[in-house]
mmCIF file of C-alpha atoms in Angstrom:
data_model
loop_
_atom_site.group_PDB
_atom_site.id
_atom_site.type_symbol
_atom_site.label_atom_id
_atom_site.label_comp_id
_atom_site.label_asym_id
_atom_site.label_seq_id
_atom_site.Cartn_x
_atom_site.Cartn_y
_atom_site.Cartn_z
ATOM 1 C CA MET A 1 -0.739 -17.589 44.801
ATOM 2 C CA HIS A 2 -0.434 -13.816 44.953
ATOM 3 C CA THR A 3 2.926 -12.458 43.748
ATOM 4 C CA ARG A 4 4.230 -9.491 45.699
ATOM 5 C CA LEU A 5 5.152 -6.942 43.062
ATOM 6 C CA PRO A 6 8.218 -4.712 43.368
ATOM 7 C CA PRO A 7 7.768 -0.951 43.824
ATOM 8 C CA LEU A 8 6.432 0.740 40.702
ATOM 9 C CA THR A 9 9.247 3.311 40.680
ATOM 10 C CA ALA A 10 11.834 0.536 40.533
ATOM 11 C CA LEU A 11 10.021 -1.178 37.670
ATOM 12 C CA ARG A 12 9.743 2.154 35.838
ATOM 13 C CA ALA A 13 13.469 2.736 36.204
ATOM 14 C CA PHE A 14 14.192 -0.759 34.874
ATOM 15 C CA GLU A 15 11.828 -0.359 31.891
ATOM 16 C CA ALA A 16 13.425 2.935 30.845
ATOM 17 C CA ALA A 17 16.979 1.617 31.276
ATOM 18 C CA ALA A 18 16.173 -1.560 29.320
ATOM 19 C CA ARG A 19 14.613 0.475 26.509
ATOM 20 C CA HIS A 20 17.530 2.912 26.240
ATOM 21 C CA MET A 21 20.228 0.415 27.269
ATOM 22 C CA SER A 22 21.670 3.337 29.164
ATOM 23 C CA PHE A 23 21.287 4.373 32.788
ATOM 24 C CA ALA A 24 22.155 7.981 31.899
ATOM 25 C CA LYS A 25 19.496 8.296 29.157
ATOM 26 C CA ALA A 26 16.890 6.591 31.349
ATOM 27 C CA ALA A 27 17.672 8.961 34.209
ATOM 28 C CA GLU A 28 17.311 11.943 31.878
ATOM 29 C CA GLU A 29 13.912 10.691 30.669
ATOM 30 C CA LEU A 30 12.644 10.149 34.222
ATOM 31 C CA HIS A 31 14.145 13.422 35.511
ATOM 32 C CA VAL A 32 16.243 11.761 38.191
ATOM 33 C CA THR A 33 19.994 11.529 38.730
ATOM 34 C CA PRO A 34 21.871 8.513 37.358
ATOM 35 C CA ALA A 35 22.728 7.579 40.937
ATOM 36 C CA ALA A 36 19.041 7.599 41.937
ATOM 37 C CA LEU A 37 18.114 5.474 38.920
ATOM 38 C CA SER A 38 20.936 3.019 39.650
ATOM 39 C CA TYR A 39 19.675 2.750 43.238
ATOM 40 C CA GLN A 40 16.127 1.965 42.027
ATOM 41 C CA ILE A 41 17.360 -0.791 39.731
ATOM 42 C CA LYS A 42 19.574 -2.197 42.497
ATOM 43 C CA SER A 43 16.574 -2.318 44.832
ATOM 44 C CA LEU A 44 14.599 -4.167 42.141
ATOM 45 C CA GLU A 45 17.377 -6.719 41.759
ATOM 46 C CA GLU A 46 17.428 -7.196 45.538
ATOM 47 C CA HIS A 47 13.655 -7.604 45.589
ATOM 48 C CA LEU A 48 13.818 -10.270 42.851
ATOM 49 C CA ASP A 49 17.089 -11.686 44.216
ATOM 50 C CA ILE A 50 18.608 -11.804 40.730
ATOM 51 C CA GLU A 51 20.824 -9.588 38.615
ATOM 52 C CA LEU A 52 19.042 -7.807 35.719
ATOM 53 C CA PHE A 53 21.936 -5.848 34.210
ATOM 54 C CA ARG A 54 25.608 -6.486 33.704
ATOM 55 C CA ARG A 55 27.476 -3.278 34.450
ATOM 56 C CA LEU A 56 30.292 -2.875 31.947
ATOM 57 C CA ASN A 57 32.910 -0.137 31.714
ATOM 58 C CA ARG A 58 30.849 2.422 29.763
ATOM 59 C CA ALA A 59 27.722 0.440 29.013
ATOM 60 C CA VAL A 60 25.186 -1.982 30.409
ATOM 61 C CA GLU A 61 23.608 -5.109 28.993
ATOM 62 C CA LEU A 62 20.644 -7.188 30.090
ATOM 63 C CA THR A 63 21.145 -10.524 31.749
ATOM 64 C CA GLU A 64 18.951 -13.463 30.822
ATOM 65 C CA ALA A 65 16.582 -12.486 33.642
ATOM 66 C CA GLY A 66 16.580 -8.886 32.438
ATOM 67 C CA ARG A 67 15.706 -9.977 28.903
ATOM 68 C CA ALA A 68 12.836 -12.045 30.305
ATOM 69 C CA LEU A 69 11.430 -9.145 32.325
ATOM 70 C CA ALA A 70 11.910 -6.291 29.818
ATOM 71 C CA PRO A 71 9.033 -6.985 27.357
ATOM 72 C CA HIS A 72 6.555 -7.564 30.192
ATOM 73 C CA ALA A 73 7.597 -4.322 31.879
ATOM 74 C CA ALA A 74 7.210 -2.437 28.591
ATOM 75 C CA ASN A 75 3.780 -3.957 27.914
ATOM 76 C CA GLY A 76 2.664 -3.260 31.460
ATOM 77 C CA PHE A 77 3.521 0.432 31.322
ATOM 78 C CA ALA A 78 1.959 0.709 27.851
ATOM 79 C CA ALA A 79 -1.268 -0.770 29.258
ATOM 80 C CA LEU A 80 -1.153 1.650 32.193
ATOM 81 C CA ALA A 81 -0.666 4.578 29.804
ATOM 82 C CA GLU A 82 -3.681 3.467 27.755
ATOM 83 C CA GLY A 83 -5.740 3.221 30.947
ATOM 84 C CA VAL A 84 -4.740 6.739 31.958
ATOM 85 C CA ARG A 85 -5.685 8.034 28.487
ATOM 86 C CA ALA A 86 -9.075 6.318 28.796
ATOM 87 C CA VAL A 87 -9.688 8.019 32.147
ATOM 88 C CA GLU A 88 -8.608 11.371 30.719
ATOM 89 C CA ARG A 89 -11.087 10.946 27.867
ATOM 90 C CA MET A 90 -13.800 10.208 30.433
ATOM 91 C CA LYS A 91 -12.764 13.285 32.385
ATOM 92 C CA GLU A 92 -13.085 15.379 29.244
ATOM 93 C CA GLY A 93 -16.584 13.955 29.073
ATOM 94 C CA THR A 94 -18.157 15.330 25.957
ATOM 95 C CA ALA A 95 -15.197 16.000 23.648
ATOM 96 C CA LEU A 96 -14.928 13.952 20.446
ATOM 97 C CA SER A 97 -11.762 14.259 18.338
ATOM 98 C CA VAL A 98 -12.250 13.648 14.607
ATOM 99 C CA THR A 99 -9.523 13.506 11.986
ATOM 100 C CA ALA A 100 -10.169 13.805 8.255
ATOM 101 C CA GLY A 101 -8.234 14.995 5.229
ATOM 102 C CA PRO A 102 -7.900 18.784 4.778
ATOM 103 C CA ALA A 103 -10.210 18.859 1.733
ATOM 104 C CA PHE A 104 -12.923 16.731 3.344
ATOM 105 C CA THR A 105 -12.709 18.816 6.517
ATOM 106 C CA ALA A 106 -12.966 22.098 4.596
ATOM 107 C CA LYS A 107 -15.672 21.162 2.078
ATOM 108 C CA TRP A 108 -17.738 18.592 3.963
ATOM 109 C CA LEU A 109 -17.296 18.539 7.727
ATOM 110 C CA ALA A 110 -16.780 22.196 8.610
ATOM 111 C CA PRO A 111 -19.830 23.571 6.732
ATOM 112 C CA ARG A 112 -22.108 20.919 8.287
ATOM 113 C CA PHE A 113 -20.896 20.527 11.853
ATOM 114 C CA PHE A 114 -23.182 23.294 13.162
ATOM 115 C CA ARG A 115 -26.124 20.973 12.471
ATOM 116 C CA PHE A 116 -24.527 18.325 14.646
ATOM 117 C CA ALA A 117 -23.757 20.909 17.328
ATOM 118 C CA SER A 118 -27.363 22.124 17.300
ATOM 119 C CA ALA A 119 -28.753 18.605 17.624
ATOM 120 C CA HIS A 120 -26.140 17.422 20.154
ATOM 121 C CA PRO A 121 -24.956 20.375 22.252
ATOM 122 C CA ASP A 122 -23.584 17.957 24.848
ATOM 123 C CA ILE A 123 -20.862 16.694 22.460
ATOM 124 C CA GLU A 124 -17.963 18.982 21.575
ATOM 125 C CA LEU A 125 -16.350 18.164 18.209
ATOM 126 C CA ARG A 126 -12.635 18.732 17.749
ATOM 127 C CA PHE A 127 -11.402 18.530 14.150
ATOM 128 C CA ILE A 128 -7.883 17.563 13.119
ATOM 129 C CA ALA A 129 -7.340 18.086 9.381
ATOM 130 C CA SER A 130 -4.620 15.601 8.507
ATOM 131 C CA LEU A 131 -3.786 12.701 6.208
ATOM 132 C CA ARG A 132 -1.279 11.319 8.693
ATOM 133 C CA THR A 133 -1.208 7.532 9.065
ATOM 134 C CA LEU A 134 -3.731 6.507 11.705
ATOM 135 C CA ASP A 135 -2.474 6.077 15.268
ATOM 136 C CA PHE A 136 -5.394 6.753 17.584
ATOM 137 C CA ASP A 137 -3.343 6.506 20.780
ATOM 138 C CA ARG A 138 -0.413 8.630 19.587
ATOM 139 C CA ASP A 139 -2.584 11.412 18.202
ATOM 140 C CA GLY A 140 -5.342 11.359 20.827
ATOM 141 C CA VAL A 141 -7.995 10.832 18.149
ATOM 142 C CA ASP A 142 -11.342 9.106 18.664
ATOM 143 C CA VAL A 143 -12.523 8.613 15.070
ATOM 144 C CA ALA A 144 -11.186 9.118 11.564
ATOM 145 C CA ILE A 145 -12.717 9.647 8.140
ATOM 146 C CA ARG A 146 -10.457 8.412 5.368
ATOM 147 C CA PHE A 147 -10.632 7.854 1.611
ATOM 148 C CA ILE A 148 -9.451 4.280 1.147
ATOM 149 C CA LEU A 149 -9.550 1.602 -1.535
ATOM 150 C CA SER A 150 -10.257 -1.244 0.919
ATOM 151 C CA GLN A 151 -11.425 -1.281 4.503
ATOM 152 C CA PRO A 152 -8.776 -1.828 7.216
ATOM 153 C CA ALA A 153 -8.950 -5.152 9.034
ATOM 154 C CA ASP A 154 -7.593 -4.038 12.413
ATOM 155 C CA PHE A 155 -10.200 -1.339 13.121
ATOM 156 C CA TYR A 156 -13.951 -0.913 13.126
ATOM 157 C CA SER A 157 -14.786 0.649 9.759
ATOM 158 C CA GLU A 158 -17.940 1.542 7.869
ATOM 159 C CA THR A 159 -18.371 2.885 4.354
ATOM 160 C CA LEU A 160 -19.964 6.330 4.313
ATOM 161 C CA CYS A 161 -20.086 6.870 0.553
ATOM 162 C CA HIS A 162 -18.531 5.551 -2.637
ATOM 163 C CA GLU A 163 -16.528 8.285 -4.308
ATOM 164 C CA PHE A 164 -16.792 9.511 -7.892
ATOM 165 C CA VAL A 165 -15.733 12.544 -9.913
ATOM 166 C CA VAL A 166 -17.945 14.762 -12.044
ATOM 167 C CA PRO A 167 -17.323 18.008 -13.985
ATOM 168 C CA VAL A 168 -18.444 21.160 -12.167
ATOM 169 C CA ALA A 169 -18.468 24.821 -13.143
ATOM 170 C CA ALA A 170 -19.988 28.121 -12.088
ATOM 171 C CA PRO A 171 -23.495 28.627 -13.568
ATOM 172 C CA GLU A 172 -22.336 31.242 -16.060
ATOM 173 C CA VAL A 173 -19.545 28.968 -17.336
ATOM 174 C CA ALA A 174 -21.787 25.902 -17.427
ATOM 175 C CA GLU A 175 -24.174 27.647 -19.845
ATOM 176 C CA GLY A 176 -21.637 27.226 -22.633
ATOM 177 C CA LEU A 177 -20.920 23.558 -21.923
ATOM 178 C CA LYS A 178 -23.594 21.641 -23.797
ATOM 179 C CA ALA A 179 -21.472 18.858 -25.311
ATOM 180 C CA PRO A 180 -18.174 17.156 -24.373
ATOM 181 C CA GLU A 181 -16.237 19.035 -27.079
ATOM 182 C CA ASP A 182 -17.275 22.347 -25.488
ATOM 183 C CA PHE A 183 -15.091 21.494 -22.482
ATOM 184 C CA LEU A 184 -11.996 21.693 -24.677
ATOM 185 C CA ARG A 185 -12.558 25.443 -25.094
ATOM 186 C CA VAL A 186 -12.443 26.384 -21.392
ATOM 187 C CA PRO A 187 -9.671 26.102 -18.772
ATOM 188 C CA LEU A 188 -9.583 22.642 -17.212
ATOM 189 C CA PHE A 189 -8.709 22.411 -13.522
ATOM 190 C CA HIS A 190 -6.798 19.324 -12.385
ATOM 191 C CA ASP A 191 -6.974 17.734 -8.915
ATOM 192 C CA ASP A 192 -3.550 16.178 -8.343
ATOM 193 C CA SER A 193 -4.534 14.822 -4.926
ATOM 194 C CA ILE A 194 -5.903 11.699 -6.637
ATOM 195 C CA LYS A 195 -2.926 11.076 -8.938
ATOM 196 C CA PHE A 196 -2.078 8.036 -6.797
ATOM 197 C CA LEU A 197 -5.028 6.171 -8.351
ATOM 198 C CA MET A 198 -4.169 3.754 -11.133
ATOM 199 C CA PRO A 199 -5.189 4.105 -13.866
ATOM 200 C CA GLU A 200 -5.203 7.877 -13.549
ATOM 201 C CA LEU A 201 -8.554 9.500 -12.926
ATOM 202 C CA ASP A 202 -8.216 12.700 -14.926
ATOM 203 C CA TRP A 203 -9.651 14.731 -17.774
ATOM 204 C CA THR A 204 -8.105 12.368 -20.322
ATOM 205 C CA ALA A 205 -10.112 9.506 -18.804
ATOM 206 C CA TRP A 206 -13.255 11.667 -18.748
ATOM 207 C CA PHE A 207 -12.973 12.670 -22.407
ATOM 208 C CA ASP A 208 -12.414 9.031 -23.294
ATOM 209 C CA ALA A 209 -15.596 8.083 -21.404
ATOM 210 C CA ALA A 210 -17.408 10.911 -23.225
ATOM 211 C CA GLY A 211 -16.503 9.345 -26.569
ATOM 212 C CA LEU A 212 -13.900 11.872 -27.716
ATOM 213 C CA GLY A 213 -10.996 9.466 -27.394
ATOM 214 C CA HIS A 214 -7.500 10.870 -26.912
ATOM 215 C CA ALA A 215 -7.698 14.655 -26.443
ATOM 216 C CA PRO A 216 -4.311 16.389 -26.070
ATOM 217 C CA GLU A 217 -6.064 19.470 -24.678
ATOM 218 C CA ALA A 218 -7.104 17.397 -21.652
ATOM 219 C CA ARG A 219 -3.605 17.812 -20.171
ATOM 220 C CA ARG A 220 -3.606 21.598 -20.162
ATOM 221 C CA GLY A 221 -4.824 23.868 -17.383
ATOM 222 C CA PRO A 222 -3.806 24.657 -13.785
ATOM 223 C CA ARG A 223 -3.077 21.846 -11.346
ATOM 224 C CA PHE A 224 -3.984 21.830 -7.650
ATOM 225 C CA SER A 225 -2.519 19.666 -4.899
ATOM 226 C CA ASN A 226 -5.681 20.080 -2.815
ATOM 227 C CA ALA A 227 -9.068 18.982 -4.152
ATOM 228 C CA ASP A 228 -10.956 21.828 -2.487
ATOM 229 C CA HIS A 229 -8.783 24.439 -4.223
ATOM 230 C CA ALA A 230 -9.733 23.117 -7.657
ATOM 231 C CA ILE A 231 -13.410 23.200 -6.683
ATOM 232 C CA ASP A 232 -13.168 26.748 -5.331
ATOM 233 C CA GLY A 233 -11.440 27.887 -8.521
ATOM 234 C CA ALA A 234 -14.287 26.494 -10.626
ATOM 235 C CA MET A 235 -16.851 28.114 -8.344
ATOM 236 C CA GLU A 236 -15.236 31.510 -8.991
ATOM 237 C CA GLY A 237 -15.793 31.064 -12.726
ATOM 238 C CA GLY A 238 -12.183 30.399 -13.679
ATOM 239 C CA GLY A 239 -12.859 27.159 -15.513
ATOM 240 C CA VAL A 240 -14.273 23.684 -15.021
ATOM 241 C CA ALA A 241 -13.042 21.151 -12.466
ATOM 242 C CA LEU A 242 -13.327 17.397 -12.374
ATOM 243 C CA ALA A 243 -14.493 17.346 -8.767
ATOM 244 C CA ARG A 244 -14.974 14.620 -6.221
ATOM 245 C CA GLY A 245 -18.688 14.247 -5.640
ATOM 246 C CA SER A 246 -18.503 14.188 -1.849
ATOM 247 C CA LEU A 247 -16.618 17.498 -1.788
ATOM 248 C CA ALA A 248 -18.694 19.314 -4.406
ATOM 249 C CA GLU A 249 -22.198 18.109 -3.417
ATOM 250 C CA ARG A 250 -22.945 20.954 -1.009
ATOM 251 C CA ASP A 251 -22.034 23.648 -3.556
ATOM 252 C CA ILE A 252 -23.999 21.839 -6.279
ATOM 253 C CA THR A 253 -27.063 21.584 -4.052
ATOM 254 C CA ALA A 254 -26.786 25.285 -3.186
ATOM 255 C CA GLY A 255 -26.494 26.246 -6.874
ATOM 256 C CA ARG A 256 -23.008 27.713 -6.565
ATOM 257 C CA LEU A 257 -21.788 24.977 -8.894
ATOM 258 C CA VAL A 258 -23.496 23.237 -11.809
ATOM 259 C CA VAL A 259 -22.866 19.830 -13.363
ATOM 260 C CA PRO A 260 -22.894 20.753 -17.088
ATOM 261 C CA LEU A 261 -23.030 17.129 -18.245
ATOM 262 C CA PRO A 262 -24.080 14.354 -15.815
ATOM 263 C CA LEU A 263 -21.200 12.112 -16.869
ATOM 264 C CA GLY A 264 -18.759 11.009 -14.185
ATOM 265 C CA LEU A 265 -16.119 8.459 -13.337
ATOM 266 C CA SER A 266 -16.263 5.976 -10.487
ATOM 267 C CA LEU A 267 -13.145 5.987 -8.332
ATOM 268 C CA GLY A 268 -13.511 2.490 -6.938
ATOM 269 C CA GLY A 269 -12.670 3.906 -3.503
ATOM 270 C CA GLN A 270 -14.774 5.017 -0.583
ATOM 271 C CA PHE A 271 -14.900 7.401 2.319
ATOM 272 C CA CYS A 272 -14.882 5.309 5.480
ATOM 273 C CA PHE A 273 -15.558 5.956 9.123
ATOM 274 C CA VAL A 274 -12.791 4.329 11.186
ATOM 275 C CA CYS A 275 -12.245 3.885 14.914
ATOM 276 C CA LYS A 276 -10.663 1.410 17.301
ATOM 277 C CA LYS A 277 -12.682 -1.769 17.696
ATOM 278 C CA GLY A 278 -15.176 -1.339 20.502
ATOM 279 C CA MET A 279 -15.175 2.465 20.319
ATOM 280 C CA GLU A 280 -18.139 2.355 17.920
ATOM 281 C CA LYS A 281 -20.247 1.532 21.007
ATOM 282 C CA ASP A 282 -19.150 4.668 22.835
ATOM 283 C CA ARG A 283 -22.122 7.043 23.127
ATOM 284 C CA ARG A 284 -20.322 10.000 21.547
ATOM 285 C CA VAL A 285 -18.921 7.941 18.680
ATOM 286 C CA ALA A 286 -22.220 6.173 17.990
ATOM 287 C CA THR A 287 -24.061 9.503 17.962
ATOM 288 C CA PHE A 288 -21.571 11.043 15.541
ATOM 289 C CA LEU A 289 -21.686 7.993 13.252
ATOM 290 C CA ALA A 290 -25.495 8.070 13.129
ATOM 291 C CA TRP A 291 -25.320 11.755 12.140
ATOM 292 C CA LEU A 292 -22.774 10.996 9.415
ATOM 293 C CA ARG A 293 -25.032 8.306 7.946
ATOM 294 C CA GLU A 294 -27.835 10.840 7.593
ATOM 295 C CA GLU A 295 -25.649 13.574 6.128
ATOM 296 C CA VAL A 296 -24.019 11.447 3.420
ATOM 297 C CA THR A 297 -27.377 10.552 1.894
ATOM 298 C CA ALA A 298 -27.127 13.825 -0.080
ATOM 299 C CA VAL A 299 -23.909 12.557 -1.721
ATOM 300 C CA GLU A 300 -25.622 9.306 -2.675
ATOM 301 C CA ALA A 301 -28.574 11.260 -4.100
ATOM 302 C CA LEU A 302 -26.163 13.206 -6.324
ATOM 303 C CA ARG A 303 -24.447 9.983 -7.330
ATOM 304 C CA GLN A 304 -27.748 8.553 -8.513
ATOM 305 C CA ARG A 305 -28.170 11.480 -10.931
ATOM 306 C CA ILE A 306 -24.799 10.879 -12.606
ATOM 307 C CA THR A 307 -23.979 8.345 -15.323
ATOM 308 C CA LEU A 308 -20.801 6.792 -13.954
ATOM 309 C CA HIS A 309 -18.123 5.028 -15.970
ATOM 310 C CA PRO A 310 -15.700 2.758 -14.124
ATOM 311 C CA LEU A 311 -12.030 3.295 -14.787
ATOM 312 C CA ALA A 312 -10.606 0.843 -17.286
ATOM 313 C CA ALA A 313 -7.620 -1.046 -15.893
#
């Protein structure tokens, strides 16, 4: 049996009032007068032939019927909003919004995206450099690239590359770094963006893996909150950085950076491609993912040339 639905404007007024528990705040949100909003809710109650709110002196509260209707009204408008966003994305047609961390965007995505643009001129990439917690609907994002320790269960995710760190320096600095003890005589750059890893993945851990044991000098040197800044500092000849392989690979391949000793540390984490389940089948998303798979093979090739030590727990 078909249920005759009330007017949408009346349901919208009810949903806003139930969410705010205030006719005045709901009216302000919907840009109507409190009297107009009260009239809409009254018409809804007449349509349903049941009271939804109890009007108190300076407040309102939901009746049992109002409490029964409120979550369904909220879910219904949320579903409508998602549908509208889907249509807007279709209207945009070729745009693809990608979020990644600032360092990955600067050192990996931005220098390479022209190759994607040349091969796929019909897809317009929009980059959002952010480490904000993923909310695809809130932020209007299609796909994300994140460094994570385990893949999320609620999204479609795919590992792009397993991360590691390796010492890098400008060619002229690298010439004097023939043995692990040589590193103690040059400035050491520290990437504090990975301090959240336990145990710490730092120069102390690297020197330990190199067989030098505890080296107090490993704590000295400038510290950077962004990984790309440490890499850029090393590339300018200021010292040697313990760089994330994915971020340094392009500069190593181009010869701007050198790996003085092919000894690295495995992070145990990975860069992952993440999107809402089902979006991986979208033409734009699938095309971008296929391109990413090809591009990250260079990082894996570098990884194969490095002797990696796992972090001891």
